[in-house]
XYZ file of C-alpha atoms in Angstrom:
627
model
C 0.000 0.000 0.000
C 1.535 3.310 -1.119
C 2.257 5.835 1.639
C 0.208 8.596 -0.020
C -2.904 6.404 0.034
C -2.927 6.114 3.801
C -5.076 8.333 5.961
C -3.121 10.933 7.901
C -4.131 9.283 11.187
C -2.798 5.924 9.989
C 0.508 7.566 9.074
C 0.653 9.001 12.593
C 0.054 5.522 14.006
C 3.068 4.206 12.111
C 5.157 7.013 13.554
C 4.183 5.661 16.997
C 5.249 2.196 15.916
C 8.593 3.482 14.681
C 9.054 4.976 18.157
C 7.944 1.656 19.715
C 4.952 3.337 21.378
C 1.531 1.845 22.030
C -1.272 3.999 20.639
C -4.946 4.930 20.834
C -6.930 6.052 17.787
C -9.837 8.113 19.157
C -12.584 8.789 16.670
C -16.119 10.072 17.130
C -19.229 8.482 15.671
C -19.098 8.028 11.896
C -15.384 8.829 11.667
C -14.487 5.577 9.929
C -12.474 3.978 12.740
C -12.989 0.509 11.285
C -11.720 1.727 7.902
C -8.583 3.057 9.621
C -8.167 -0.210 11.498
C -8.405 -2.183 8.252
C -5.918 0.140 6.514
C -3.529 -0.240 9.398
C -3.784 -4.040 9.532
C -3.162 -4.325 5.792
C -0.042 -2.148 5.915
C 1.269 -3.811 9.068
C 0.983 -7.228 7.389
C 2.464 -5.898 4.146
C 5.449 -4.323 5.924
C 5.990 -7.348 8.194
C 5.293 -10.453 6.041
C 6.138 -12.975 8.770
C 4.559 -11.081 11.664
C 1.347 -12.284 13.244
C -1.397 -9.779 13.978
C -4.265 -10.192 16.421
C -7.385 -8.035 16.268
C -9.807 -8.404 19.165
C -13.235 -6.847 19.139
C -16.515 -6.744 20.994
C -18.968 -8.782 18.896
C -19.012 -11.718 16.490
C -20.520 -9.407 13.854
C -17.438 -7.161 14.068
C -15.185 -10.220 13.802
C -16.965 -11.258 10.606
C -16.745 -7.746 9.113
C -12.993 -7.424 9.685
C -12.271 -10.962 8.454
C -14.147 -10.206 5.226
C -12.200 -6.974 4.675
C -8.760 -8.405 5.479
C -8.188 -11.988 4.415
C -4.676 -12.967 5.515
C -3.271 -16.178 7.058
C -1.246 -14.210 9.638
C -4.281 -12.311 10.934
C -6.279 -13.681 13.868
C -9.605 -11.895 14.498
C -11.655 -12.862 17.549
C -13.749 -11.614 20.421
C -11.807 -10.656 23.515
C -13.058 -13.701 25.434
C -11.979 -16.128 22.701
C -8.598 -14.403 22.379
C -7.821 -14.595 26.089
C -9.019 -18.172 26.434
C -6.962 -19.336 23.447
C -3.863 -17.913 25.111
C -4.339 -19.482 28.538
C -6.292 -22.724 27.934
C -3.245 -24.956 27.435
C -1.757 -24.163 30.850
C -4.125 -26.350 32.819
C -1.997 -26.796 35.938
C -1.708 -23.046 36.422
C -5.358 -22.504 35.473
C -6.509 -24.886 38.205
C -4.238 -23.269 40.765
C -5.363 -19.727 39.949
C -9.050 -20.676 39.778
C -8.819 -22.278 43.227
C -7.135 -19.124 44.487
C -10.005 -17.016 43.137
C -12.608 -19.342 44.676
C -10.947 -18.938 48.079
C -10.499 -15.158 47.731
C -13.340 -13.418 49.568
C -12.959 -10.398 47.272
C -13.589 -12.528 44.173
C -17.034 -13.052 42.646
C -16.097 -16.599 41.625
C -17.607 -18.982 44.141
C -17.876 -22.747 44.441
C -20.953 -24.559 45.785
C -18.510 -26.241 48.183
C -17.276 -22.963 49.670
C -13.546 -22.865 50.469
C -11.697 -25.613 48.591
C -8.223 -27.190 48.734
C -5.619 -27.487 45.991
C -6.850 -30.952 44.928
C -10.326 -29.640 44.053
C -9.949 -30.016 40.269
C -7.619 -33.045 40.221
C -10.314 -35.440 38.973
C -11.518 -33.356 36.023
C -11.269 -35.383 32.823
C -11.362 -32.375 30.483
C -9.630 -29.833 32.705
C -10.860 -26.252 33.021
C -13.240 -25.437 30.165
C -14.775 -22.229 28.788
C -18.464 -22.364 27.778
C -21.540 -20.153 27.582
C -22.531 -21.115 31.135
C -20.585 -21.718 34.335
C -20.410 -24.757 36.594
C -17.437 -23.996 38.765
C -17.438 -27.378 40.530
C -17.088 -29.070 37.113
C -14.333 -26.660 36.085
C -16.573 -24.848 33.584
C -16.159 -21.077 33.407
C -18.142 -18.550 31.354
C -17.511 -15.045 29.997
C -17.081 -13.178 33.279
C -14.802 -15.776 34.864
C -12.546 -15.907 31.783
C -11.713 -12.210 32.152
C -10.848 -12.538 35.844
C -8.929 -15.775 35.312
C -6.943 -14.400 32.374
C -6.041 -11.301 34.379
C -4.499 -13.280 37.257
C -2.800 -15.673 34.836
C -0.963 -12.852 33.054
C -0.341 -11.026 36.323
C 1.259 -13.986 38.061
C 2.997 -15.757 35.163
C 5.519 -13.592 33.331
C 6.351 -16.431 30.960
C 2.775 -16.235 29.649
C 3.370 -12.555 28.828
C 6.589 -13.444 26.974
C 4.803 -16.139 24.976
C 1.954 -13.810 23.966
C 4.293 -10.997 22.867
C 6.406 -13.468 20.903
C 3.294 -14.834 19.235
C 1.809 -11.505 18.128
C 3.901 -8.538 17.013
C 0.746 -6.431 16.864
C -2.399 -6.653 19.013
C -5.277 -4.290 18.185
C -8.338 -3.811 20.382
C -11.417 -2.480 18.583
C -14.195 -0.658 20.503
C -11.796 -0.418 23.436
C -14.226 1.670 25.521
C -16.449 -1.375 26.049
C -13.535 -3.560 27.125
C -13.298 -4.589 30.769
C -10.682 -2.770 32.885
C -9.297 -6.250 33.649
C -8.469 -6.694 29.969
C -6.821 -3.281 29.686
C -4.714 -4.185 32.745
C -3.460 -7.266 30.896
C -2.356 -5.262 27.861
C -1.025 -2.108 29.516
C 0.166 -3.282 32.943
C 0.979 -6.994 32.883
C 2.415 -7.319 29.352
C 4.707 -4.295 29.743
C 6.604 -6.181 32.443
C 7.857 -8.528 29.734
C 11.072 -7.454 27.994
C 9.782 -8.814 24.698
C 8.598 -6.215 22.183
C 5.236 -5.776 20.512
C 2.749 -3.001 19.777
C -0.678 -2.664 21.407
C -3.191 -0.454 19.582
C -6.633 0.685 20.742
C -9.448 1.934 18.504
C -12.671 3.503 19.795
C -14.536 6.456 21.263
C -14.912 7.260 24.964
C -18.238 9.025 24.274
C -19.705 5.715 23.143
C -18.843 3.843 26.339
C -22.449 3.080 27.293
C -21.835 -0.139 29.238
C -21.002 0.154 32.924
C -18.571 -2.756 32.878
C -16.363 -1.150 30.208
C -13.165 0.838 30.825
C -14.779 3.978 29.375
C -11.557 5.830 28.563
C -7.783 5.465 28.749
C -7.094 8.899 30.212
C -4.886 7.597 33.038
C -2.718 5.571 30.643
C -2.385 8.544 28.273
C -1.306 10.812 31.138
C 1.209 8.192 32.308
C 2.731 8.034 28.840
C 1.910 4.339 28.329
C -0.018 5.112 25.136
C -0.081 7.954 22.613
C -3.488 9.296 21.564
C -4.220 10.124 17.926
C -7.534 11.845 17.197
C -9.638 11.249 14.124
C -11.916 14.257 13.903
C -13.638 13.803 10.563
C -17.229 12.607 10.401
C -18.230 10.690 7.262
C -21.770 9.706 8.313
C -23.803 12.545 9.749
C -25.155 15.704 8.117
C -23.789 19.024 9.352
C -26.676 19.817 11.730
C -26.258 16.469 13.490
C -22.469 16.921 13.749
C -22.892 20.350 15.365
C -25.542 19.018 17.743
C -23.468 15.981 18.746
C -20.377 18.108 19.440
C -22.335 19.903 22.181
C -22.532 16.654 24.136
C -18.935 15.498 23.997
C -17.061 16.131 27.225
C -13.593 15.322 25.919
C -11.467 17.549 23.681
C -12.409 15.852 20.409
C -14.496 18.144 18.194
C -15.807 16.483 15.051
C -15.889 18.145 11.661
C -17.247 17.124 8.250
C -15.070 14.825 6.186
C -12.621 16.319 3.708
C -13.320 13.405 1.375
C -15.777 14.542 -1.343
C -16.833 10.902 -1.758
C -17.793 10.453 1.898
C -21.408 9.285 2.426
C -22.425 12.590 4.036
C -21.179 14.683 1.090
C -23.169 15.788 -1.965
C -21.279 17.446 -4.831
C -18.340 18.043 -2.535
C -20.431 19.770 0.156
C -21.589 18.219 3.425
C -25.349 17.600 3.636
C -27.265 19.896 5.987
C -29.761 17.286 7.140
C -32.737 17.900 9.417
C -33.007 17.921 13.206
C -36.171 18.428 15.249
C -37.102 18.366 18.942
C -40.812 17.622 19.239
C -42.824 17.662 22.436
C -46.417 17.274 23.457
C -48.545 17.293 26.578
C -50.932 14.567 25.482
C -50.608 13.751 21.763
C -50.361 10.096 20.789
C -46.983 9.116 19.341
C -48.598 7.260 16.444
C -50.520 10.430 15.589
C -47.322 12.475 15.814
C -45.651 10.107 13.337
C -48.334 11.112 10.823
C -47.353 14.822 10.964
C -45.332 16.791 8.416
C -42.104 16.189 10.348
C -42.069 12.579 9.173
C -42.900 13.146 5.525
C -41.050 10.554 3.443
C -40.287 8.288 6.417
C -41.163 4.634 6.002
C -41.505 3.014 9.416
C -41.957 -0.379 7.744
C -38.425 -0.227 6.326
C -36.136 -1.274 9.183
C -33.022 -0.676 7.083
C -33.748 3.022 6.602
C -35.819 4.046 9.617
C -35.355 3.355 13.334
C -37.456 4.216 16.381
C -35.230 4.151 19.468
C -36.355 3.496 23.047
C -34.259 3.178 26.174
C -35.599 -0.241 27.225
C -37.211 -3.348 25.753
C -40.089 -2.828 28.190
C -40.974 0.438 26.438
C -40.955 -1.380 23.097
C -42.907 -4.503 24.136
C -46.354 -2.871 24.027
C -45.710 -1.182 20.695
C -44.163 -4.244 19.084
C -46.900 -6.514 20.450
C -45.355 -8.867 23.025
C -46.295 -7.306 26.427
C -47.353 -10.543 28.159
C -44.127 -12.343 27.343
C -42.087 -9.345 28.508
C -44.040 -9.176 31.756
C -43.435 -12.876 32.418
C -39.687 -12.693 31.867
C -39.010 -9.286 33.387
C -41.759 -8.472 35.892
C -42.895 -11.792 37.326
C -44.426 -11.107 40.772
C -43.436 -14.527 42.152
C -39.790 -13.733 41.416
C -40.136 -10.491 43.401
C -41.871 -12.324 46.266
C -39.306 -15.147 46.262
C -36.389 -12.691 46.254
C -37.994 -10.676 49.049
C -38.379 -13.816 51.184
C -34.768 -14.873 50.536
C -33.538 -11.377 51.452
C -35.462 -11.455 54.750
C -34.082 -14.918 55.576
C -30.533 -13.725 54.977
C -30.887 -10.348 56.709
C -32.490 -11.726 59.877
C -30.489 -14.988 59.906
C -33.709 -17.032 59.929
C -33.180 -20.793 60.023
C -35.671 -22.565 57.743
C -36.487 -26.101 56.680
C -36.255 -26.041 52.867
C -38.260 -29.250 52.563
C -41.345 -27.344 53.717
C -43.710 -25.842 51.161
C -43.279 -22.381 49.710
C -46.493 -21.272 51.446
C -45.263 -22.537 54.813
C -41.991 -20.657 54.442
C -43.820 -17.438 53.460
C -46.006 -17.757 56.574
C -43.006 -18.616 58.767
C -40.884 -15.671 57.571
C -43.832 -13.272 57.928
C -44.329 -14.487 61.500
C -40.629 -14.271 62.375
C -40.277 -10.753 61.012
C -43.681 -9.694 62.372
C -44.553 -8.436 58.903
C -47.760 -9.545 57.249
C -47.178 -7.080 54.422
C -46.362 -9.766 51.866
C -49.345 -11.909 52.868
C -51.608 -8.890 52.552
C -50.090 -8.082 49.188
C -50.659 -11.647 47.977
C -54.337 -11.337 48.864
C -54.767 -7.906 47.285
C -52.818 -8.531 44.066
C -55.010 -10.814 41.922
C -52.190 -11.813 39.546
C -49.789 -12.551 42.406
C -52.504 -14.420 44.304
C -53.233 -16.694 41.326
C -49.538 -17.426 40.756
C -48.929 -17.935 44.476
C -51.685 -20.546 44.578
C -49.871 -22.440 41.806
C -46.729 -22.690 43.910
C -47.665 -22.495 47.583
C -47.760 -26.285 48.022
C -44.491 -26.958 46.189
C -41.250 -27.464 48.155
C -39.526 -24.184 48.930
C -36.265 -25.724 47.693
C -37.843 -25.933 44.208
C -39.456 -22.493 44.204
C -36.318 -20.665 45.358
C -34.516 -21.878 42.214
C -37.097 -20.521 39.764
C -35.238 -18.109 37.513
C -36.566 -15.643 34.967
C -34.517 -13.058 33.119
C -35.442 -10.882 30.151
C -32.215 -11.860 28.353
C -33.654 -15.388 28.109
C -36.423 -13.821 26.013
C -34.918 -10.951 24.028
C -31.205 -11.687 23.661
C -29.603 -11.413 20.205
C -31.645 -8.558 18.698
C -30.895 -7.903 15.025
C -31.074 -4.427 13.495
C -32.465 -5.743 10.209
C -33.213 -9.073 8.565
C -29.732 -9.293 7.010
C -27.934 -8.884 10.338
C -25.919 -11.850 11.661
C -27.017 -13.893 14.658
C -24.402 -14.041 17.386
C -22.907 -17.188 18.869
C -24.109 -18.277 22.285
C -27.577 -16.735 22.501
C -28.896 -16.427 26.071
C -32.440 -17.317 24.994
C -33.803 -20.242 26.989
C -34.642 -23.595 25.290
C -38.388 -22.839 25.280
C -37.926 -19.555 23.396
C -35.349 -21.199 21.107
C -37.867 -23.930 20.279
C -40.502 -21.338 19.402
C -37.925 -19.594 17.216
C -37.388 -22.859 15.351
C -41.106 -23.130 14.648
C -41.506 -19.568 13.404
C -38.210 -19.704 11.463
C -39.462 -22.792 9.615
C -42.761 -21.058 8.822
C -40.847 -17.998 7.634
C -38.559 -20.077 5.390
C -41.534 -21.713 3.693
C -43.326 -18.403 3.185
C -40.137 -16.978 1.658
C -40.015 -20.003 -0.696
C -36.642 -21.115 0.719
C -37.667 -24.739 0.321
C -34.222 -26.345 0.555
C -33.565 -24.742 3.942
C -37.112 -25.615 5.003
C -36.568 -29.305 4.189
C -33.258 -29.377 6.085
C -34.961 -28.074 9.233
C -37.994 -30.408 9.147
C -38.733 -34.086 8.644
C -40.569 -33.338 5.407
C -39.491 -33.945 1.866
C -41.474 -32.446 -0.974
C -41.795 -35.505 -3.226
C -45.065 -34.746 -5.004
C -47.696 -32.104 -5.719
C -49.887 -33.691 -3.069
C -47.116 -33.499 -0.488
C -46.527 -29.873 -1.342
C -50.234 -29.104 -0.845
C -50.186 -30.954 2.459
C -47.194 -28.937 3.747
C -48.710 -25.709 2.476
C -51.890 -26.424 4.413
C -49.927 -27.131 7.613
C -47.835 -23.955 7.317
C -50.924 -21.877 6.575
C -52.595 -23.408 9.625
C -49.662 -22.487 11.893
C -49.428 -19.013 10.412
C -53.110 -18.482 11.143
C -52.765 -19.719 14.723
C -52.466 -16.186 16.085
C -55.296 -16.686 18.570
C -54.168 -20.160 19.598
C -51.959 -20.554 22.650
C -48.229 -21.119 22.437
C -48.701 -24.640 23.795
C -51.225 -25.494 21.072
C -48.824 -24.355 18.348
C -45.922 -26.326 19.863
C -48.055 -29.494 20.058
C -49.443 -29.059 16.530
C -45.963 -28.436 15.036
C -44.668 -31.550 16.777
C -47.562 -33.749 15.668
C -47.227 -32.611 12.056
C -43.428 -33.204 12.079
C -42.741 -29.531 11.333
C -40.721 -29.002 14.497
C -40.260 -31.935 16.874
C -39.859 -31.492 20.613
C -36.210 -32.321 21.240
C -34.353 -33.343 24.395
C -33.347 -29.780 25.297
C -36.932 -28.589 25.067
C -38.324 -31.555 27.024
C -35.706 -31.224 29.750
C -36.325 -27.496 30.080
C -40.087 -27.726 30.549
C -39.640 -30.630 32.944
C -37.196 -28.626 35.065
C -38.994 -25.280 34.643
C -42.647 -26.168 35.084
C -43.587 -22.733 36.443
C -42.042 -20.883 33.498
C -43.746 -23.197 31.019
C -47.104 -22.850 32.773
C -46.906 -19.095 32.348
C -45.655 -19.000 28.771
C -47.832 -21.778 27.327
C -51.080 -19.822 27.873
C -49.883 -16.736 25.960
C -51.357 -16.212 22.509
C -49.001 -17.337 19.758
C -49.472 -13.966 18.042
C -47.332 -12.440 20.796
C -44.461 -14.740 19.967
C -44.861 -13.990 16.260
C -44.548 -10.299 17.100
C -41.472 -11.001 19.251
C -39.929 -13.038 16.425
C -40.289 -10.240 13.888
C -38.986 -7.674 16.396
C -35.877 -9.683 17.286
C -35.223 -10.664 13.673
C -35.056 -6.998 12.663
C -38.284 -6.651 10.669
C -39.618 -3.735 12.764
C -38.339 -0.168 13.165
C -37.971 -0.581 16.939
C -34.667 -0.876 18.768
C -33.230 -0.108 22.159
C -30.785 2.750 22.334
C -27.992 0.503 23.610
C -28.296 -2.052 20.816
C -28.102 0.579 18.084
C -24.435 1.464 18.625
C -22.399 1.058 15.457
C -25.439 1.180 13.159
C -26.653 3.996 10.892
C -29.976 4.864 9.258
C -31.413 7.560 7.030
C -34.139 8.426 9.555
C -33.912 8.190 13.333
C -36.651 8.896 15.884
C -35.446 8.954 19.511
C -38.029 8.631 22.296
C -36.726 10.445 25.387
C -38.359 8.274 28.043
C -36.378 6.788 30.948
C -38.698 3.798 31.238
C -38.343 3.825 35.054
C -34.645 2.992 34.689
C -32.693 4.921 37.318
C -29.376 4.626 35.458
C -30.546 7.224 32.936
C -32.566 10.419 33.173
C -33.249 12.673 30.176
C -34.680 15.361 32.452
C -31.281 15.590 34.157
C -29.630 15.990 30.761
C -31.833 18.883 29.671
C -31.775 20.455 33.152
C -27.974 20.238 33.437
C -28.233 18.195 36.641
C -24.480 17.706 36.915
C -24.936 17.135 40.671
C -26.077 13.648 39.610
C -22.820 13.205 37.725
C -22.838 9.476 36.953
C -26.456 9.439 35.717
C -25.937 12.740 33.886
C -22.814 11.533 32.034
C -24.318 8.129 31.255
C -27.406 9.818 29.779
C -25.287 12.238 27.785
C -23.403 9.339 26.205
C -26.530 7.397 25.225
C -28.003 10.624 23.820
C -24.831 11.173 21.763
C -24.945 7.594 20.443
C -28.606 7.915 19.428
C -28.218 11.252 17.654
C -25.199 10.118 15.654
C -27.061 7.181 14.079
C -28.848 9.590 11.688
C -27.582 9.945 8.111
C -30.291 12.422 7.050
C -33.119 13.098 9.493
C -33.082 13.156 13.287
C -36.207 13.702 15.396
C -36.369 13.531 19.194
C -39.642 13.333 21.094
C -40.160 14.337 24.740
C -43.531 13.833 26.403
C -44.796 16.702 28.570
C -41.472 18.463 29.330
C -41.290 21.450 31.689
C -40.201 24.896 30.550
C -36.586 24.321 31.602
C -36.310 21.349 29.241
C -37.952 23.207 26.334
C -35.687 26.206 26.894
C -32.561 24.042 26.830
C -33.787 22.207 23.727
C -34.087 25.561 21.930
C -30.458 26.355 22.811
C -29.207 23.028 21.501
C -31.469 22.520 18.470
C -32.258 26.119 17.555
C -35.633 27.704 18.276
C -36.871 27.012 14.773
C -36.311 23.274 15.271
C -38.253 22.913 18.536
C -41.944 22.275 17.934
C -44.917 21.632 20.194
C -47.418 19.145 18.767
């Protein structure tokens, strides 16, 4: 690659390398950080034909994108978890020792069901310590979180491991560094530097897009200590000028974005940056669907998920609009889970000794008596939904009820932005939801006339016209089962050989009777709506899941959804006394605004005058409209 073809920031990176300095490429939204990363990898491999390069990133989708853009035998692209595990998994003796040390460390979150353990704890493992999607510490199985902690202590305590890694990779690049755990950054910038071997560590990302609490956020301390050199990429190739100017008002670092100098950049027309449109709409009582019919959305197609997105802070805010409220309530707001957790908290707080073989109802009565609080019993009587669910479980052993687990990730994990998006590895959906996805996926394949894929996923073969008519009738029947229950559709699909109940499904419903009882009575139409939402066929998305994406039209709903981690009123009222919430909200706001390639509209329901006044300062008075 000729020197003059390289971006100026990439040339600056190579100056760092010549000076044997680690680096950080900071670039705002739409700056083309991935393009710079690809340019850099290509030149690094070209200049160092025998060197090995590792690129670690946050998602499997990013891995796939980089692999497609740079195809080279000396390049290893992986998620951070896979990278770390690959570099420690062969040292089983040390892994066992360090894992036992973590189990016995009261400051560690890694615990064994056996409590404190001795150094022979893992001696009988046939397969050694393993990394999987779930954890079973007693069996030596660790998951995502444990891998990060384990890798950190391995590199901290074993200098030879640091030597081996630096010998193996001359260059290690970390994409989307702001979302990387501080434990990982410690490995690269504190543990590895103790090795006398040489290699270059490069970080790519944007501190303003650090919207996950478990990420490092920024590398300010390491920059100030001289461990890395920061290079800023200020150009913006995505957003129109009005969005760039708006977004700059929310950055609280010293990076100020400016339109790209490249006349062929996506946000340029005839060599001039697009102006775009921004609007802040508010209303005291207007319906959002009515607002979407106003002049401010002329030309928007809310049925086109590739061009138009409607962003909410939480899945709960979306569930009603997308049509799966009952399923969301079961997985995220189950009253028995709240009651069970309340009882367990009281038992722990007051050191109450209980007999777990007794029924759930007996334990509830016993704890209420011991704590002299009948509040929960009164609540059970008054809350009709809770009362009905309580009656299902009150006679079951407490030991069974206390292990009932429901989590919204088991329902809504792996959300796609559009139908062409890639599914990730290791979905957290539970086997019941996965089974329902199989059914609806098979129906969808047939409707899309993808018959070969349909045949592979079923026990049907289309051998005649009659067989084709028979299958068509079955699929039509399932597709018209909107008012049938989920259980009826599962049974019908099994009986017709469309989607058989497998061992994972059968084991799950056997071990999770309460969950199945709740889900099976829900109308199948709700699951169909959930399917099309998660598969990217609707305009809805959460504001967290949208990072990295871009759309012609973006509507942002400024509603906290009862989530205390964010507060849009604080943002518009400059409530910097609530610094953590204020900064977190500012970052999510920045991420949402910078998704827009043409039109950006934000909607705030019933704001006070302070909020409207601030909106006029940020958006311009002419762009703030009451509906």
